């Protein structure tokens, strides 16, 4: 039977931590028997990496692909708990810990190409052997003064007009207008916008799609240390309106997106070390009878206030520490 019965990290449930805030919790160690000269510690680690294959030519010879990658270390702190007389008796032992997050951290992020992740790891060692350990991952939201450094047009108005051919002869126009009170948002906010569609054709318009896209530029290096970039786009949020806009008529649609609680900040440090992110709101009117679409795009800026003005945590549904499921290894 192992000396260590279990080791657990107790943290508040469902918390998103802001960069620059503090993390407080407990390590709970339960022993089956007395342990002499143990080392009990907890670590805070934050890392990021990107990796992708870049084709060497149009022949698509995958055996000759170049692997591009990059990595970054954002934080690594260790707390080793002092033990009286360098031994622990059988039973339960609780250790309090406290970590201050650095003020400039990128947000937790994951995709097929890149990852930015943070975790706490508690461990108990005896005689240079790891008796037990547990790792739990954290949600971190980066912060920025980006919104203070630049001013943006408020309110925002975007208009797109396109001539449409119907039945190869008759023509008309479709005018698409988007109005927003602002285009700078924080994670967790509601993004509200009004779309006005003016249908000056002889056909009925039936489908309008609203989508929020993230365009991420990854930065890496080849084995020969040559700098490379790769851009990938993903659809974060989507709504589809089944409308009935008659010919030579107009309509208004008010839409709302609830932004995720954790988002990468718009392009700029610290995300720029391995990736840069920009956001775009796109409204598309589908015209199946003309095999074309009318689309309007609005740049969206994602920022987050520093801790001194927004508090230490974004989301905290339960303030009582809850032990996580232990990972036990001997």
PDB file of C-alpha atoms in Angstrom:
ATOM      1  CA  UNK A   1       0.000   0.000   0.000  1.00  0.00           C
ATOM      2  CA  UNK A   2       1.311   3.429  -0.929  1.00  0.00           C
ATOM      3  CA  UNK A   3       2.247   5.866   1.825  1.00  0.00           C
ATOM      4  CA  UNK A   4       0.187   8.552   0.086  1.00  0.00           C
ATOM      5  CA  UNK A   5      -3.540   7.932  -0.138  1.00  0.00           C
ATOM      6  CA  UNK A   6      -4.345  11.053  -2.158  1.00  0.00           C
ATOM      7  CA  UNK A   7      -3.226  14.575  -3.007  1.00  0.00           C
ATOM      8  CA  UNK A   8      -5.731  17.223  -4.084  1.00  0.00           C
ATOM      9  CA  UNK A   9      -5.727  20.883  -5.076  1.00  0.00           C
ATOM     10  CA  UNK A  10      -8.676  22.852  -3.679  1.00  0.00           C
ATOM     11  CA  UNK A  11      -9.650  25.966  -5.652  1.00  0.00           C
ATOM     12  CA  UNK A  12     -12.840  27.999  -6.138  1.00  0.00           C
ATOM     13  CA  UNK A  13     -15.045  26.514  -8.824  1.00  0.00           C
ATOM     14  CA  UNK A  14     -15.513  27.955 -12.325  1.00  0.00           C
ATOM     15  CA  UNK A  15     -13.152  30.903 -11.970  1.00  0.00           C
ATOM     16  CA  UNK A  16     -11.562  32.853 -14.795  1.00  0.00           C
ATOM     17  CA  UNK A  17      -8.467  34.596 -13.447  1.00  0.00           C
ATOM     18  CA  UNK A  18      -7.306  37.924 -14.840  1.00  0.00           C
ATOM     19  CA  UNK A  19      -3.625  38.401 -15.578  1.00  0.00           C
ATOM     20  CA  UNK A  20      -2.173  40.288 -12.616  1.00  0.00           C
ATOM     21  CA  UNK A  21      -4.641  38.815 -10.122  1.00  0.00           C
ATOM     22  CA  UNK A  22      -3.908  36.322  -7.352  1.00  0.00           C
ATOM     23  CA  UNK A  23      -4.619  32.609  -7.058  1.00  0.00           C
ATOM     24  CA  UNK A  24      -5.360  31.275  -3.572  1.00  0.00           C
ATOM     25  CA  UNK A  25      -5.996  27.646  -2.741  1.00  0.00           C
ATOM     26  CA  UNK A  26      -5.014  24.642  -0.691  1.00  0.00           C
ATOM     27  CA  UNK A  27      -3.152  21.402  -1.178  1.00  0.00           C
ATOM     28  CA  UNK A  28      -4.750  18.545   0.767  1.00  0.00           C
ATOM     29  CA  UNK A  29      -2.470  15.564   1.362  1.00  0.00           C
ATOM     30  CA  UNK A  30      -3.787  12.356   2.964  1.00  0.00           C
ATOM     31  CA  UNK A  31      -1.254   9.773   4.157  1.00  0.00           C
ATOM     32  CA  UNK A  32      -1.768   6.124   5.004  1.00  0.00           C
ATOM     33  CA  UNK A  33       1.297   6.076   7.249  1.00  0.00           C
ATOM     34  CA  UNK A  34       4.082   8.297   8.578  1.00  0.00           C
ATOM     35  CA  UNK A  35       6.297   9.911   5.956  1.00  0.00           C
ATOM     36  CA  UNK A  36       9.845  11.035   6.820  1.00  0.00           C
ATOM     37  CA  UNK A  37      11.718  13.832   4.993  1.00  0.00           C
ATOM     38  CA  UNK A  38       9.007  14.486   2.391  1.00  0.00           C
ATOM     39  CA  UNK A  39       8.917  17.393  -0.053  1.00  0.00           C
ATOM     40  CA  UNK A  40       5.443  18.821  -0.599  1.00  0.00           C
ATOM     41  CA  UNK A  41       5.129  21.581  -3.173  1.00  0.00           C
ATOM     42  CA  UNK A  42       2.811  23.248  -5.672  1.00  0.00           C
ATOM     43  CA  UNK A  43       3.835  24.816  -8.988  1.00  0.00           C
ATOM     44  CA  UNK A  44       2.186  27.416 -11.218  1.00  0.00           C
ATOM     45  CA  UNK A  45       3.143  26.949 -14.879  1.00  0.00           C
ATOM     46  CA  UNK A  46       2.131  28.797 -18.052  1.00  0.00           C
ATOM     47  CA  UNK A  47       3.346  27.839 -21.507  1.00  0.00           C
ATOM     48  CA  UNK A  48       2.478  28.263 -25.165  1.00  0.00           C
ATOM     49  CA  UNK A  49       3.449  26.503 -28.364  1.00  0.00           C
ATOM     50  CA  UNK A  50       2.536  26.383 -32.039  1.00  0.00           C
ATOM     51  CA  UNK A  51       3.332  23.749 -34.645  1.00  0.00           C
ATOM     52  CA  UNK A  52       2.300  23.098 -38.233  1.00  0.00           C
ATOM     53  CA  UNK A  53       3.537  21.418 -41.408  1.00  0.00           C
ATOM     54  CA  UNK A  54       4.414  23.634 -44.330  1.00  0.00           C
ATOM     55  CA  UNK A  55       4.426  22.081 -47.793  1.00  0.00           C
ATOM     56  CA  UNK A  56       7.677  22.444 -49.711  1.00  0.00           C
ATOM     57  CA  UNK A  57       6.082  22.533 -53.151  1.00  0.00           C
ATOM     58  CA  UNK A  58       2.963  22.173 -55.259  1.00  0.00           C
ATOM     59  CA  UNK A  59       3.547  18.410 -55.605  1.00  0.00           C
ATOM     60  CA  UNK A  60       2.196  17.938 -52.063  1.00  0.00           C
ATOM     61  CA  UNK A  61       4.958  15.498 -51.163  1.00  0.00           C
ATOM     62  CA  UNK A  62       4.122  15.239 -47.476  1.00  0.00           C
ATOM     63  CA  UNK A  63       7.330  13.331 -46.751  1.00  0.00           C
ATOM     64  CA  UNK A  64       9.192  16.568 -47.489  1.00  0.00           C
ATOM     65  CA  UNK A  65       7.026  18.872 -45.387  1.00  0.00           C
ATOM     66  CA  UNK A  66       8.807  21.349 -43.152  1.00  0.00           C
ATOM     67  CA  UNK A  67       7.722  21.426 -39.529  1.00  0.00           C
ATOM     68  CA  UNK A  68       7.359  24.994 -38.248  1.00  0.00           C
ATOM     69  CA  UNK A  69       7.088  25.545 -34.522  1.00  0.00           C
ATOM     70  CA  UNK A  70       7.546  28.045 -31.723  1.00  0.00           C
ATOM     71  CA  UNK A  71       7.128  28.070 -27.963  1.00  0.00           C
ATOM     72  CA  UNK A  72       7.027  30.481 -25.046  1.00  0.00           C
ATOM     73  CA  UNK A  73       7.251  30.226 -21.252  1.00  0.00           C
ATOM     74  CA  UNK A  74       4.984  32.721 -19.502  1.00  0.00           C
ATOM     75  CA  UNK A  75       5.208  31.846 -15.825  1.00  0.00           C
ATOM     76  CA  UNK A  76       6.803  29.232 -13.572  1.00  0.00           C
ATOM     77  CA  UNK A  77       6.551  29.639  -9.809  1.00  0.00           C
ATOM     78  CA  UNK A  78       7.066  27.064  -7.066  1.00  0.00           C
ATOM     79  CA  UNK A  79       5.902  26.993  -3.457  1.00  0.00           C
ATOM     80  CA  UNK A  80       7.579  24.383  -1.242  1.00  0.00           C
ATOM     81  CA  UNK A  81       5.783  23.956   2.065  1.00  0.00           C
ATOM     82  CA  UNK A  82       7.853  24.007   5.291  1.00  0.00           C
ATOM     83  CA  UNK A  83       7.405  20.909   7.463  1.00  0.00           C
ATOM     84  CA  UNK A  84       7.982  20.876  11.222  1.00  0.00           C
ATOM     85  CA  UNK A  85      10.634  18.297  12.169  1.00  0.00           C
ATOM     86  CA  UNK A  86      10.673  17.164   8.507  1.00  0.00           C
ATOM     87  CA  UNK A  87       8.039  14.471   8.873  1.00  0.00           C
ATOM     88  CA  UNK A  88       4.289  14.007   8.467  1.00  0.00           C
ATOM     89  CA  UNK A  89       2.069  11.671  10.426  1.00  0.00           C
ATOM     90  CA  UNK A  90      -0.683   9.492   8.961  1.00  0.00           C
ATOM     91  CA  UNK A  91      -3.899  11.360   8.221  1.00  0.00           C
ATOM     92  CA  UNK A  92      -4.902  14.564   6.449  1.00  0.00           C
ATOM     93  CA  UNK A  93      -2.623  17.600   6.054  1.00  0.00           C
ATOM     94  CA  UNK A  94      -3.679  20.946   4.557  1.00  0.00           C
ATOM     95  CA  UNK A  95      -1.273  23.499   3.063  1.00  0.00           C
ATOM     96  CA  UNK A  96      -2.328  27.003   2.000  1.00  0.00           C
ATOM     97  CA  UNK A  97      -0.753  28.589  -1.074  1.00  0.00           C
ATOM     98  CA  UNK A  98      -0.906  31.920  -2.842  1.00  0.00           C
ATOM     99  CA  UNK A  99       0.437  32.934  -6.269  1.00  0.00           C
ATOM    100  CA  UNK A 100       0.435  36.340  -7.964  1.00  0.00           C
ATOM    101  CA  UNK A 101      -0.033  36.106 -11.718  1.00  0.00           C
ATOM    102  CA  UNK A 102       2.200  38.352 -13.860  1.00  0.00           C
ATOM    103  CA  UNK A 103       0.339  41.422 -15.196  1.00  0.00           C
ATOM    104  CA  UNK A 104       1.078  40.684 -18.860  1.00  0.00           C
ATOM    105  CA  UNK A 105      -0.127  37.229 -19.864  1.00  0.00           C
ATOM    106  CA  UNK A 106      -1.893  35.971 -23.004  1.00  0.00           C
ATOM    107  CA  UNK A 107      -5.276  34.324 -22.572  1.00  0.00           C
ATOM    108  CA  UNK A 108      -5.832  30.589 -22.385  1.00  0.00           C
ATOM    109  CA  UNK A 109      -6.142  29.389 -25.978  1.00  0.00           C
ATOM    110  CA  UNK A 110      -6.392  26.131 -27.903  1.00  0.00           C
ATOM    111  CA  UNK A 111      -6.614  25.175 -31.579  1.00  0.00           C
ATOM    112  CA  UNK A 112      -5.230  22.516 -33.911  1.00  0.00           C
ATOM    113  CA  UNK A 113      -2.091  24.602 -34.421  1.00  0.00           C
ATOM    114  CA  UNK A 114      -1.496  26.483 -31.171  1.00  0.00           C
ATOM    115  CA  UNK A 115      -2.047  26.199 -27.442  1.00  0.00           C
ATOM    116  CA  UNK A 116      -1.571  28.564 -24.512  1.00  0.00           C
ATOM    117  CA  UNK A 117      -2.221  26.787 -21.231  1.00  0.00           C
ATOM    118  CA  UNK A 118      -1.797  27.308 -17.501  1.00  0.00           C
ATOM    119  CA  UNK A 119      -1.881  24.748 -14.722  1.00  0.00           C
ATOM    120  CA  UNK A 120      -1.241  24.143 -11.042  1.00  0.00           C
ATOM    121  CA  UNK A 121       0.598  20.965 -10.076  1.00  0.00           C
ATOM    122  CA  UNK A 122       0.863  19.650  -6.525  1.00  0.00           C
ATOM    123  CA  UNK A 123       3.304  16.865  -5.698  1.00  0.00           C
ATOM    124  CA  UNK A 124       4.651  14.899  -2.765  1.00  0.00           C
ATOM    125  CA  UNK A 125       8.148  13.418  -2.939  1.00  0.00           C
ATOM    126  CA  UNK A 126      10.049  11.093  -0.683  1.00  0.00           C
ATOM    127  CA  UNK A 127      13.609   9.851  -1.129  1.00  0.00           C
ATOM    128  CA  UNK A 128      13.830  11.485  -4.574  1.00  0.00           C
ATOM    129  CA  UNK A 129      10.745   9.646  -5.777  1.00  0.00           C
ATOM    130  CA  UNK A 130       7.412  11.213  -6.697  1.00  0.00           C
ATOM    131  CA  UNK A 131       4.835   9.514  -4.494  1.00  0.00           C
ATOM    132  CA  UNK A 132       1.812  11.429  -5.768  1.00  0.00           C
ATOM    133  CA  UNK A 133       0.927  14.406  -7.924  1.00  0.00           C
ATOM    134  CA  UNK A 134      -2.109  16.199  -9.304  1.00  0.00           C
ATOM    135  CA  UNK A 135      -2.435  18.759 -12.088  1.00  0.00           C
ATOM    136  CA  UNK A 136      -5.395  21.050 -12.766  1.00  0.00           C
ATOM    137  CA  UNK A 137      -5.679  23.516 -15.623  1.00  0.00           C
ATOM    138  CA  UNK A 138      -6.629  27.172 -15.170  1.00  0.00           C
ATOM    139  CA  UNK A 139      -8.567  29.650 -17.293  1.00  0.00           C
ATOM    140  CA  UNK A 140      -6.588  32.880 -17.633  1.00  0.00           C
ATOM    141  CA  UNK A 141      -7.850  36.040 -19.339  1.00  0.00           C
ATOM    142  CA  UNK A 142      -5.150  38.419 -20.543  1.00  0.00           C
ATOM    143  CA  UNK A 143      -5.444  42.153 -19.883  1.00  0.00           C
ATOM    144  CA  UNK A 144      -4.447  45.211 -21.880  1.00  0.00           C
ATOM    145  CA  UNK A 145      -4.525  48.999 -21.925  1.00  0.00           C
ATOM    146  CA  UNK A 146      -5.234  48.783 -25.661  1.00  0.00           C
ATOM    147  CA  UNK A 147      -8.563  50.638 -25.386  1.00  0.00           C
ATOM    148  CA  UNK A 148      -6.862  53.525 -23.590  1.00  0.00           C
ATOM    149  CA  UNK A 149      -4.170  53.969 -26.196  1.00  0.00           C
ATOM    150  CA  UNK A 150      -6.403  54.348 -29.261  1.00  0.00           C
ATOM    151  CA  UNK A 151      -9.776  55.882 -29.954  1.00  0.00           C
ATOM    152  CA  UNK A 152     -12.395  54.292 -32.177  1.00  0.00           C
ATOM    153  CA  UNK A 153     -15.385  55.547 -34.058  1.00  0.00           C
ATOM    154  CA  UNK A 154     -18.466  55.454 -31.836  1.00  0.00           C
ATOM    155  CA  UNK A 155     -21.064  54.752 -33.032  1.00  0.00           C
ATOM    156  CA  UNK A 156     -19.942  52.600 -35.932  1.00  0.00           C
ATOM    157  CA  UNK A 157     -21.636  52.499 -39.345  1.00  0.00           C
ATOM    158  CA  UNK A 158     -20.742  50.201 -42.250  1.00  0.00           C
ATOM    159  CA  UNK A 159     -22.520  50.041 -45.611  1.00  0.00           C
ATOM    160  CA  UNK A 160     -22.159  47.678 -48.555  1.00  0.00           C
ATOM    161  CA  UNK A 161     -24.078  47.877 -51.829  1.00  0.00           C
ATOM    162  CA  UNK A 162     -23.988  45.349 -54.638  1.00  0.00           C
ATOM    163  CA  UNK A 163     -25.621  45.133 -58.052  1.00  0.00           C
ATOM    164  CA  UNK A 164     -27.419  41.853 -58.639  1.00  0.00           C
ATOM    165  CA  UNK A 165     -28.368  40.178 -61.933  1.00  0.00           C
ATOM    166  CA  UNK A 166     -31.604  38.196 -61.899  1.00  0.00           C
ATOM    167  CA  UNK A 167     -32.378  35.631 -64.612  1.00  0.00           C
ATOM    168  CA  UNK A 168     -29.356  36.848 -66.578  1.00  0.00           C
ATOM    169  CA  UNK A 169     -31.085  40.059 -67.623  1.00  0.00           C
ATOM    170  CA  UNK A 170     -32.942  42.071 -64.999  1.00  0.00           C
ATOM    171  CA  UNK A 171     -30.814  43.908 -62.444  1.00  0.00           C
ATOM    172  CA  UNK A 172     -31.235  45.385 -59.029  1.00  0.00           C
ATOM    173  CA  UNK A 173     -29.249  46.324 -55.963  1.00  0.00           C
ATOM    174  CA  UNK A 174     -29.037  45.110 -52.393  1.00  0.00           C
ATOM    175  CA  UNK A 175     -27.821  47.533 -49.755  1.00  0.00           C
ATOM    176  CA  UNK A 176     -26.559  46.149 -46.460  1.00  0.00           C
ATOM    177  CA  UNK A 177     -26.024  48.494 -43.503  1.00  0.00           C
ATOM    178  CA  UNK A 178     -24.638  47.677 -40.033  1.00  0.00           C
ATOM    179  CA  UNK A 179     -24.882  49.974 -37.016  1.00  0.00           C
ATOM    180  CA  UNK A 180     -23.178  49.454 -33.651  1.00  0.00           C
ATOM    181  CA  UNK A 181     -22.762  51.664 -30.608  1.00  0.00           C
ATOM    182  CA  UNK A 182     -19.128  50.548 -30.411  1.00  0.00           C
ATOM    183  CA  UNK A 183     -16.728  47.958 -31.775  1.00  0.00           C
ATOM    184  CA  UNK A 184     -14.492  47.573 -28.698  1.00  0.00           C
ATOM    185  CA  UNK A 185     -15.569  44.794 -26.317  1.00  0.00           C
ATOM    186  CA  UNK A 186     -14.393  42.789 -23.337  1.00  0.00           C
ATOM    187  CA  UNK A 187     -14.786  39.010 -22.921  1.00  0.00           C
ATOM    188  CA  UNK A 188     -18.201  38.124 -21.531  1.00  0.00           C
ATOM    189  CA  UNK A 189     -19.868  41.297 -22.897  1.00  0.00           C
ATOM    190  CA  UNK A 190     -22.865  41.368 -25.189  1.00  0.00           C
ATOM    191  CA  UNK A 191     -22.180  42.435 -28.749  1.00  0.00           C
ATOM    192  CA  UNK A 192     -25.331  44.144 -30.069  1.00  0.00           C
ATOM    193  CA  UNK A 193     -25.727  45.341 -33.647  1.00  0.00           C
ATOM    194  CA  UNK A 194     -28.490  46.381 -36.041  1.00  0.00           C
ATOM    195  CA  UNK A 195     -28.575  45.213 -39.648  1.00  0.00           C
ATOM    196  CA  UNK A 196     -30.707  47.000 -42.249  1.00  0.00           C
ATOM    197  CA  UNK A 197     -31.240  45.217 -45.570  1.00  0.00           C
ATOM    198  CA  UNK A 198     -32.671  47.157 -48.509  1.00  0.00           C
ATOM    199  CA  UNK A 199     -33.809  44.749 -51.228  1.00  0.00           C
ATOM    200  CA  UNK A 200     -34.118  46.589 -54.540  1.00  0.00           C
ATOM    201  CA  UNK A 201     -34.499  43.442 -56.638  1.00  0.00           C
ATOM    202  CA  UNK A 202     -37.482  41.492 -57.947  1.00  0.00           C
ATOM    203  CA  UNK A 203     -36.703  38.517 -55.711  1.00  0.00           C
ATOM    204  CA  UNK A 204     -37.469  37.729 -52.071  1.00  0.00           C
ATOM    205  CA  UNK A 205     -34.538  37.493 -49.653  1.00  0.00           C
ATOM    206  CA  UNK A 206     -34.822  34.597 -47.215  1.00  0.00           C
ATOM    207  CA  UNK A 207     -31.512  33.909 -45.430  1.00  0.00           C
ATOM    208  CA  UNK A 208     -29.143  36.202 -43.529  1.00  0.00           C
ATOM    209  CA  UNK A 209     -26.175  34.813 -41.592  1.00  0.00           C
ATOM    210  CA  UNK A 210     -24.402  36.646 -38.756  1.00  0.00           C
ATOM    211  CA  UNK A 211     -20.994  35.316 -37.664  1.00  0.00           C
ATOM    212  CA  UNK A 212     -18.067  36.374 -35.502  1.00  0.00           C
ATOM    213  CA  UNK A 213     -14.701  35.191 -36.804  1.00  0.00           C
ATOM    214  CA  UNK A 214     -11.270  34.971 -35.187  1.00  0.00           C
ATOM    215  CA  UNK A 215      -8.325  35.274 -37.565  1.00  0.00           C
ATOM    216  CA  UNK A 216      -5.155  34.015 -35.870  1.00  0.00           C
ATOM    217  CA  UNK A 217      -1.687  34.495 -37.327  1.00  0.00           C
ATOM    218  CA  UNK A 218       0.749  31.945 -35.913  1.00  0.00           C
ATOM    219  CA  UNK A 219       4.461  32.676 -35.912  1.00  0.00           C
ATOM    220  CA  UNK A 220       7.046  29.902 -36.009  1.00  0.00           C
ATOM    221  CA  UNK A 221      10.468  28.855 -37.212  1.00  0.00           C
ATOM    222  CA  UNK A 222      11.752  26.104 -39.501  1.00  0.00           C
ATOM    223  CA  UNK A 223      14.571  23.759 -38.410  1.00  0.00           C
ATOM    224  CA  UNK A 224      16.893  26.205 -40.213  1.00  0.00           C
ATOM    225  CA  UNK A 225      15.522  29.015 -37.996  1.00  0.00           C
ATOM    226  CA  UNK A 226      13.703  30.694 -40.867  1.00  0.00           C
ATOM    227  CA  UNK A 227      10.700  32.737 -39.718  1.00  0.00           C
ATOM    228  CA  UNK A 228       7.314  31.579 -41.002  1.00  0.00           C
ATOM    229  CA  UNK A 229       3.692  32.605 -40.458  1.00  0.00           C
ATOM    230  CA  UNK A 230       0.385  30.846 -40.993  1.00  0.00           C
ATOM    231  CA  UNK A 231      -3.095  32.327 -40.672  1.00  0.00           C
ATOM    232  CA  UNK A 232      -6.151  30.289 -39.727  1.00  0.00           C
ATOM    233  CA  UNK A 233      -9.724  31.510 -39.353  1.00  0.00           C
ATOM    234  CA  UNK A 234     -12.420  30.047 -37.142  1.00  0.00           C
ATOM    235  CA  UNK A 235     -16.077  30.837 -36.582  1.00  0.00           C
ATOM    236  CA  UNK A 236     -16.625  31.650 -32.899  1.00  0.00           C
ATOM    237  CA  UNK A 237     -20.323  32.533 -32.938  1.00  0.00           C
ATOM    238  CA  UNK A 238     -23.060  32.162 -35.530  1.00  0.00           C
ATOM    239  CA  UNK A 239     -26.735  33.021 -35.974  1.00  0.00           C
ATOM    240  CA  UNK A 240     -28.963  32.466 -38.973  1.00  0.00           C
ATOM    241  CA  UNK A 241     -32.124  34.471 -39.610  1.00  0.00           C
ATOM    242  CA  UNK A 242     -34.814  33.051 -41.879  1.00  0.00           C
ATOM    243  CA  UNK A 243     -36.246  36.297 -43.186  1.00  0.00           C
ATOM    244  CA  UNK A 244     -38.853  37.166 -45.764  1.00  0.00           C
ATOM    245  CA  UNK A 245     -37.762  40.459 -47.291  1.00  0.00           C
ATOM    246  CA  UNK A 246     -40.125  41.148 -50.228  1.00  0.00           C
ATOM    247  CA  UNK A 247     -38.911  42.690 -53.494  1.00  0.00           C
ATOM    248  CA  UNK A 248     -38.287  46.440 -53.320  1.00  0.00           C
ATOM    249  CA  UNK A 249     -38.617  46.471 -49.535  1.00  0.00           C
ATOM    250  CA  UNK A 250     -36.326  46.905 -46.517  1.00  0.00           C
ATOM    251  CA  UNK A 251     -36.122  45.428 -43.040  1.00  0.00           C
ATOM    252  CA  UNK A 252     -34.097  45.832 -39.827  1.00  0.00           C
ATOM    253  CA  UNK A 253     -32.748  42.992 -37.684  1.00  0.00           C
ATOM    254  CA  UNK A 254     -31.339  43.527 -34.176  1.00  0.00           C
ATOM    255  CA  UNK A 255     -28.883  40.784 -33.186  1.00  0.00           C
ATOM    256  CA  UNK A 256     -26.956  39.924 -30.016  1.00  0.00           C
ATOM    257  CA  UNK A 257     -23.870  37.794 -29.466  1.00  0.00           C
ATOM    258  CA  UNK A 258     -22.804  36.772 -25.959  1.00  0.00           C
ATOM    259  CA  UNK A 259     -19.012  36.795 -26.057  1.00  0.00           C
ATOM    260  CA  UNK A 260     -17.085  33.936 -24.381  1.00  0.00           C
ATOM    261  CA  UNK A 261     -15.595  34.635 -20.954  1.00  0.00           C
ATOM    262  CA  UNK A 262     -12.059  33.913 -22.195  1.00  0.00           C
ATOM    263  CA  UNK A 263     -10.763  35.391 -25.461  1.00  0.00           C
ATOM    264  CA  UNK A 264      -7.372  36.201 -26.889  1.00  0.00           C
ATOM    265  CA  UNK A 265      -6.788  39.931 -27.025  1.00  0.00           C
ATOM    266  CA  UNK A 266      -6.748  41.675 -30.368  1.00  0.00           C
ATOM    267  CA  UNK A 267      -3.332  41.880 -32.006  1.00  0.00           C
ATOM    268  CA  UNK A 268      -0.616  43.146 -29.749  1.00  0.00           C
ATOM    269  CA  UNK A 269       1.574  41.988 -26.897  1.00  0.00           C
ATOM    270  CA  UNK A 270       1.790  39.679 -25.124  1.00  0.00           C
ATOM    271  CA  UNK A 271      -0.008  37.397 -27.617  1.00  0.00           C
ATOM    272  CA  UNK A 272       2.408  38.531 -30.342  1.00  0.00           C
ATOM    273  CA  UNK A 273       5.150  36.222 -29.062  1.00  0.00           C
ATOM    274  CA  UNK A 274       3.754  33.183 -30.868  1.00  0.00           C
ATOM    275  CA  UNK A 275       0.427  34.376 -32.324  1.00  0.00           C
ATOM    276  CA  UNK A 276      -1.614  37.464 -33.173  1.00  0.00           C
ATOM    277  CA  UNK A 277      -5.408  37.623 -33.209  1.00  0.00           C
ATOM    278  CA  UNK A 278      -7.941  39.846 -34.910  1.00  0.00           C
ATOM    279  CA  UNK A 279     -11.735  39.582 -34.921  1.00  0.00           C
ATOM    280  CA  UNK A 280     -14.336  40.313 -37.562  1.00  0.00           C
ATOM    281  CA  UNK A 281     -18.108  40.454 -37.549  1.00  0.00           C
ATOM    282  CA  UNK A 282     -19.520  39.343 -40.913  1.00  0.00           C
ATOM    283  CA  UNK A 283     -23.127  39.638 -42.096  1.00  0.00           C
ATOM    284  CA  UNK A 284     -23.956  37.668 -45.236  1.00  0.00           C
ATOM    285  CA  UNK A 285     -27.127  37.740 -47.374  1.00  0.00           C
ATOM    286  CA  UNK A 286     -27.394  34.556 -49.419  1.00  0.00           C
ATOM    287  CA  UNK A 287     -28.885  34.792 -52.925  1.00  0.00           C
ATOM    288  CA  UNK A 288     -29.279  31.218 -54.234  1.00  0.00           C
ATOM    289  CA  UNK A 289     -31.109  32.411 -57.331  1.00  0.00           C
ATOM    290  CA  UNK A 290     -28.078  34.435 -58.445  1.00  0.00           C
ATOM    291  CA  UNK A 291     -25.283  32.168 -57.113  1.00  0.00           C
ATOM    292  CA  UNK A 292     -23.760  35.069 -55.204  1.00  0.00           C
ATOM    293  CA  UNK A 293     -23.812  36.708 -51.793  1.00  0.00           C
ATOM    294  CA  UNK A 294     -23.720  40.189 -50.322  1.00  0.00           C
ATOM    295  CA  UNK A 295     -21.401  40.543 -47.344  1.00  0.00           C
ATOM    296  CA  UNK A 296     -20.476  43.326 -44.937  1.00  0.00           C
ATOM    297  CA  UNK A 297     -17.570  43.109 -42.485  1.00  0.00           C
ATOM    298  CA  UNK A 298     -16.893  45.015 -39.275  1.00  0.00           C
ATOM    299  CA  UNK A 299     -13.581  44.818 -37.355  1.00  0.00           C
ATOM    300  CA  UNK A 300     -14.112  43.944 -33.697  1.00  0.00           C
ATOM    301  CA  UNK A 301     -11.559  44.819 -31.008  1.00  0.00           C
ATOM    302  CA  UNK A 302     -11.254  42.550 -27.955  1.00  0.00           C
ATOM    303  CA  UNK A 303      -9.562  44.035 -24.909  1.00  0.00           C
ATOM    304  CA  UNK A 304      -9.693  43.506 -21.149  1.00  0.00           C
ATOM    305  CA  UNK A 305      -9.251  45.961 -18.289  1.00  0.00           C
ATOM    306  CA  UNK A 306      -6.311  45.470 -15.911  1.00  0.00           C
ATOM    307  CA  UNK A 307      -6.897  44.119 -12.419  1.00  0.00           C
ATOM    308  CA  UNK A 308      -6.692  47.505 -10.702  1.00  0.00           C
ATOM    309  CA  UNK A 309      -9.887  48.644 -12.443  1.00  0.00           C
ATOM    310  CA  UNK A 310     -11.779  45.396 -12.968  1.00  0.00           C
ATOM    311  CA  UNK A 311     -11.031  43.271  -9.918  1.00  0.00           C
ATOM    312  CA  UNK A 312      -9.109  40.046  -9.635  1.00  0.00           C
ATOM    313  CA  UNK A 313     -11.503  37.546 -11.184  1.00  0.00           C
ATOM    314  CA  UNK A 314     -13.959  37.625 -14.075  1.00  0.00           C
ATOM    315  CA  UNK A 315     -16.165  34.703 -13.122  1.00  0.00           C
ATOM    316  CA  UNK A 316     -16.669  33.107  -9.744  1.00  0.00           C
ATOM    317  CA  UNK A 317     -19.772  31.001  -9.340  1.00  0.00           C
ATOM    318  CA  UNK A 318     -18.680  29.357  -6.117  1.00  0.00           C
ATOM    319  CA  UNK A 319     -16.229  30.984  -3.714  1.00  0.00           C
ATOM    320  CA  UNK A 320     -15.704  27.871  -1.594  1.00  0.00           C
ATOM    321  CA  UNK A 321     -12.623  25.781  -2.392  1.00  0.00           C
ATOM    322  CA  UNK A 322     -13.458  22.462  -3.988  1.00  0.00           C
ATOM    323  CA  UNK A 323     -10.921  19.629  -4.269  1.00  0.00           C
ATOM    324  CA  UNK A 324     -10.363  18.402  -7.813  1.00  0.00           C
ATOM    325  CA  UNK A 325     -10.130  14.750  -8.800  1.00  0.00           C
ATOM    326  CA  UNK A 326      -6.651  13.531  -7.775  1.00  0.00           C
ATOM    327  CA  UNK A 327      -3.998  12.090 -10.064  1.00  0.00           C
ATOM    328  CA  UNK A 328      -2.109   9.583  -7.948  1.00  0.00           C
ATOM    329  CA  UNK A 329       1.197   8.128  -9.037  1.00  0.00           C
ATOM    330  CA  UNK A 330       3.787   6.200  -7.163  1.00  0.00           C
TER     331      UNK A 330
END
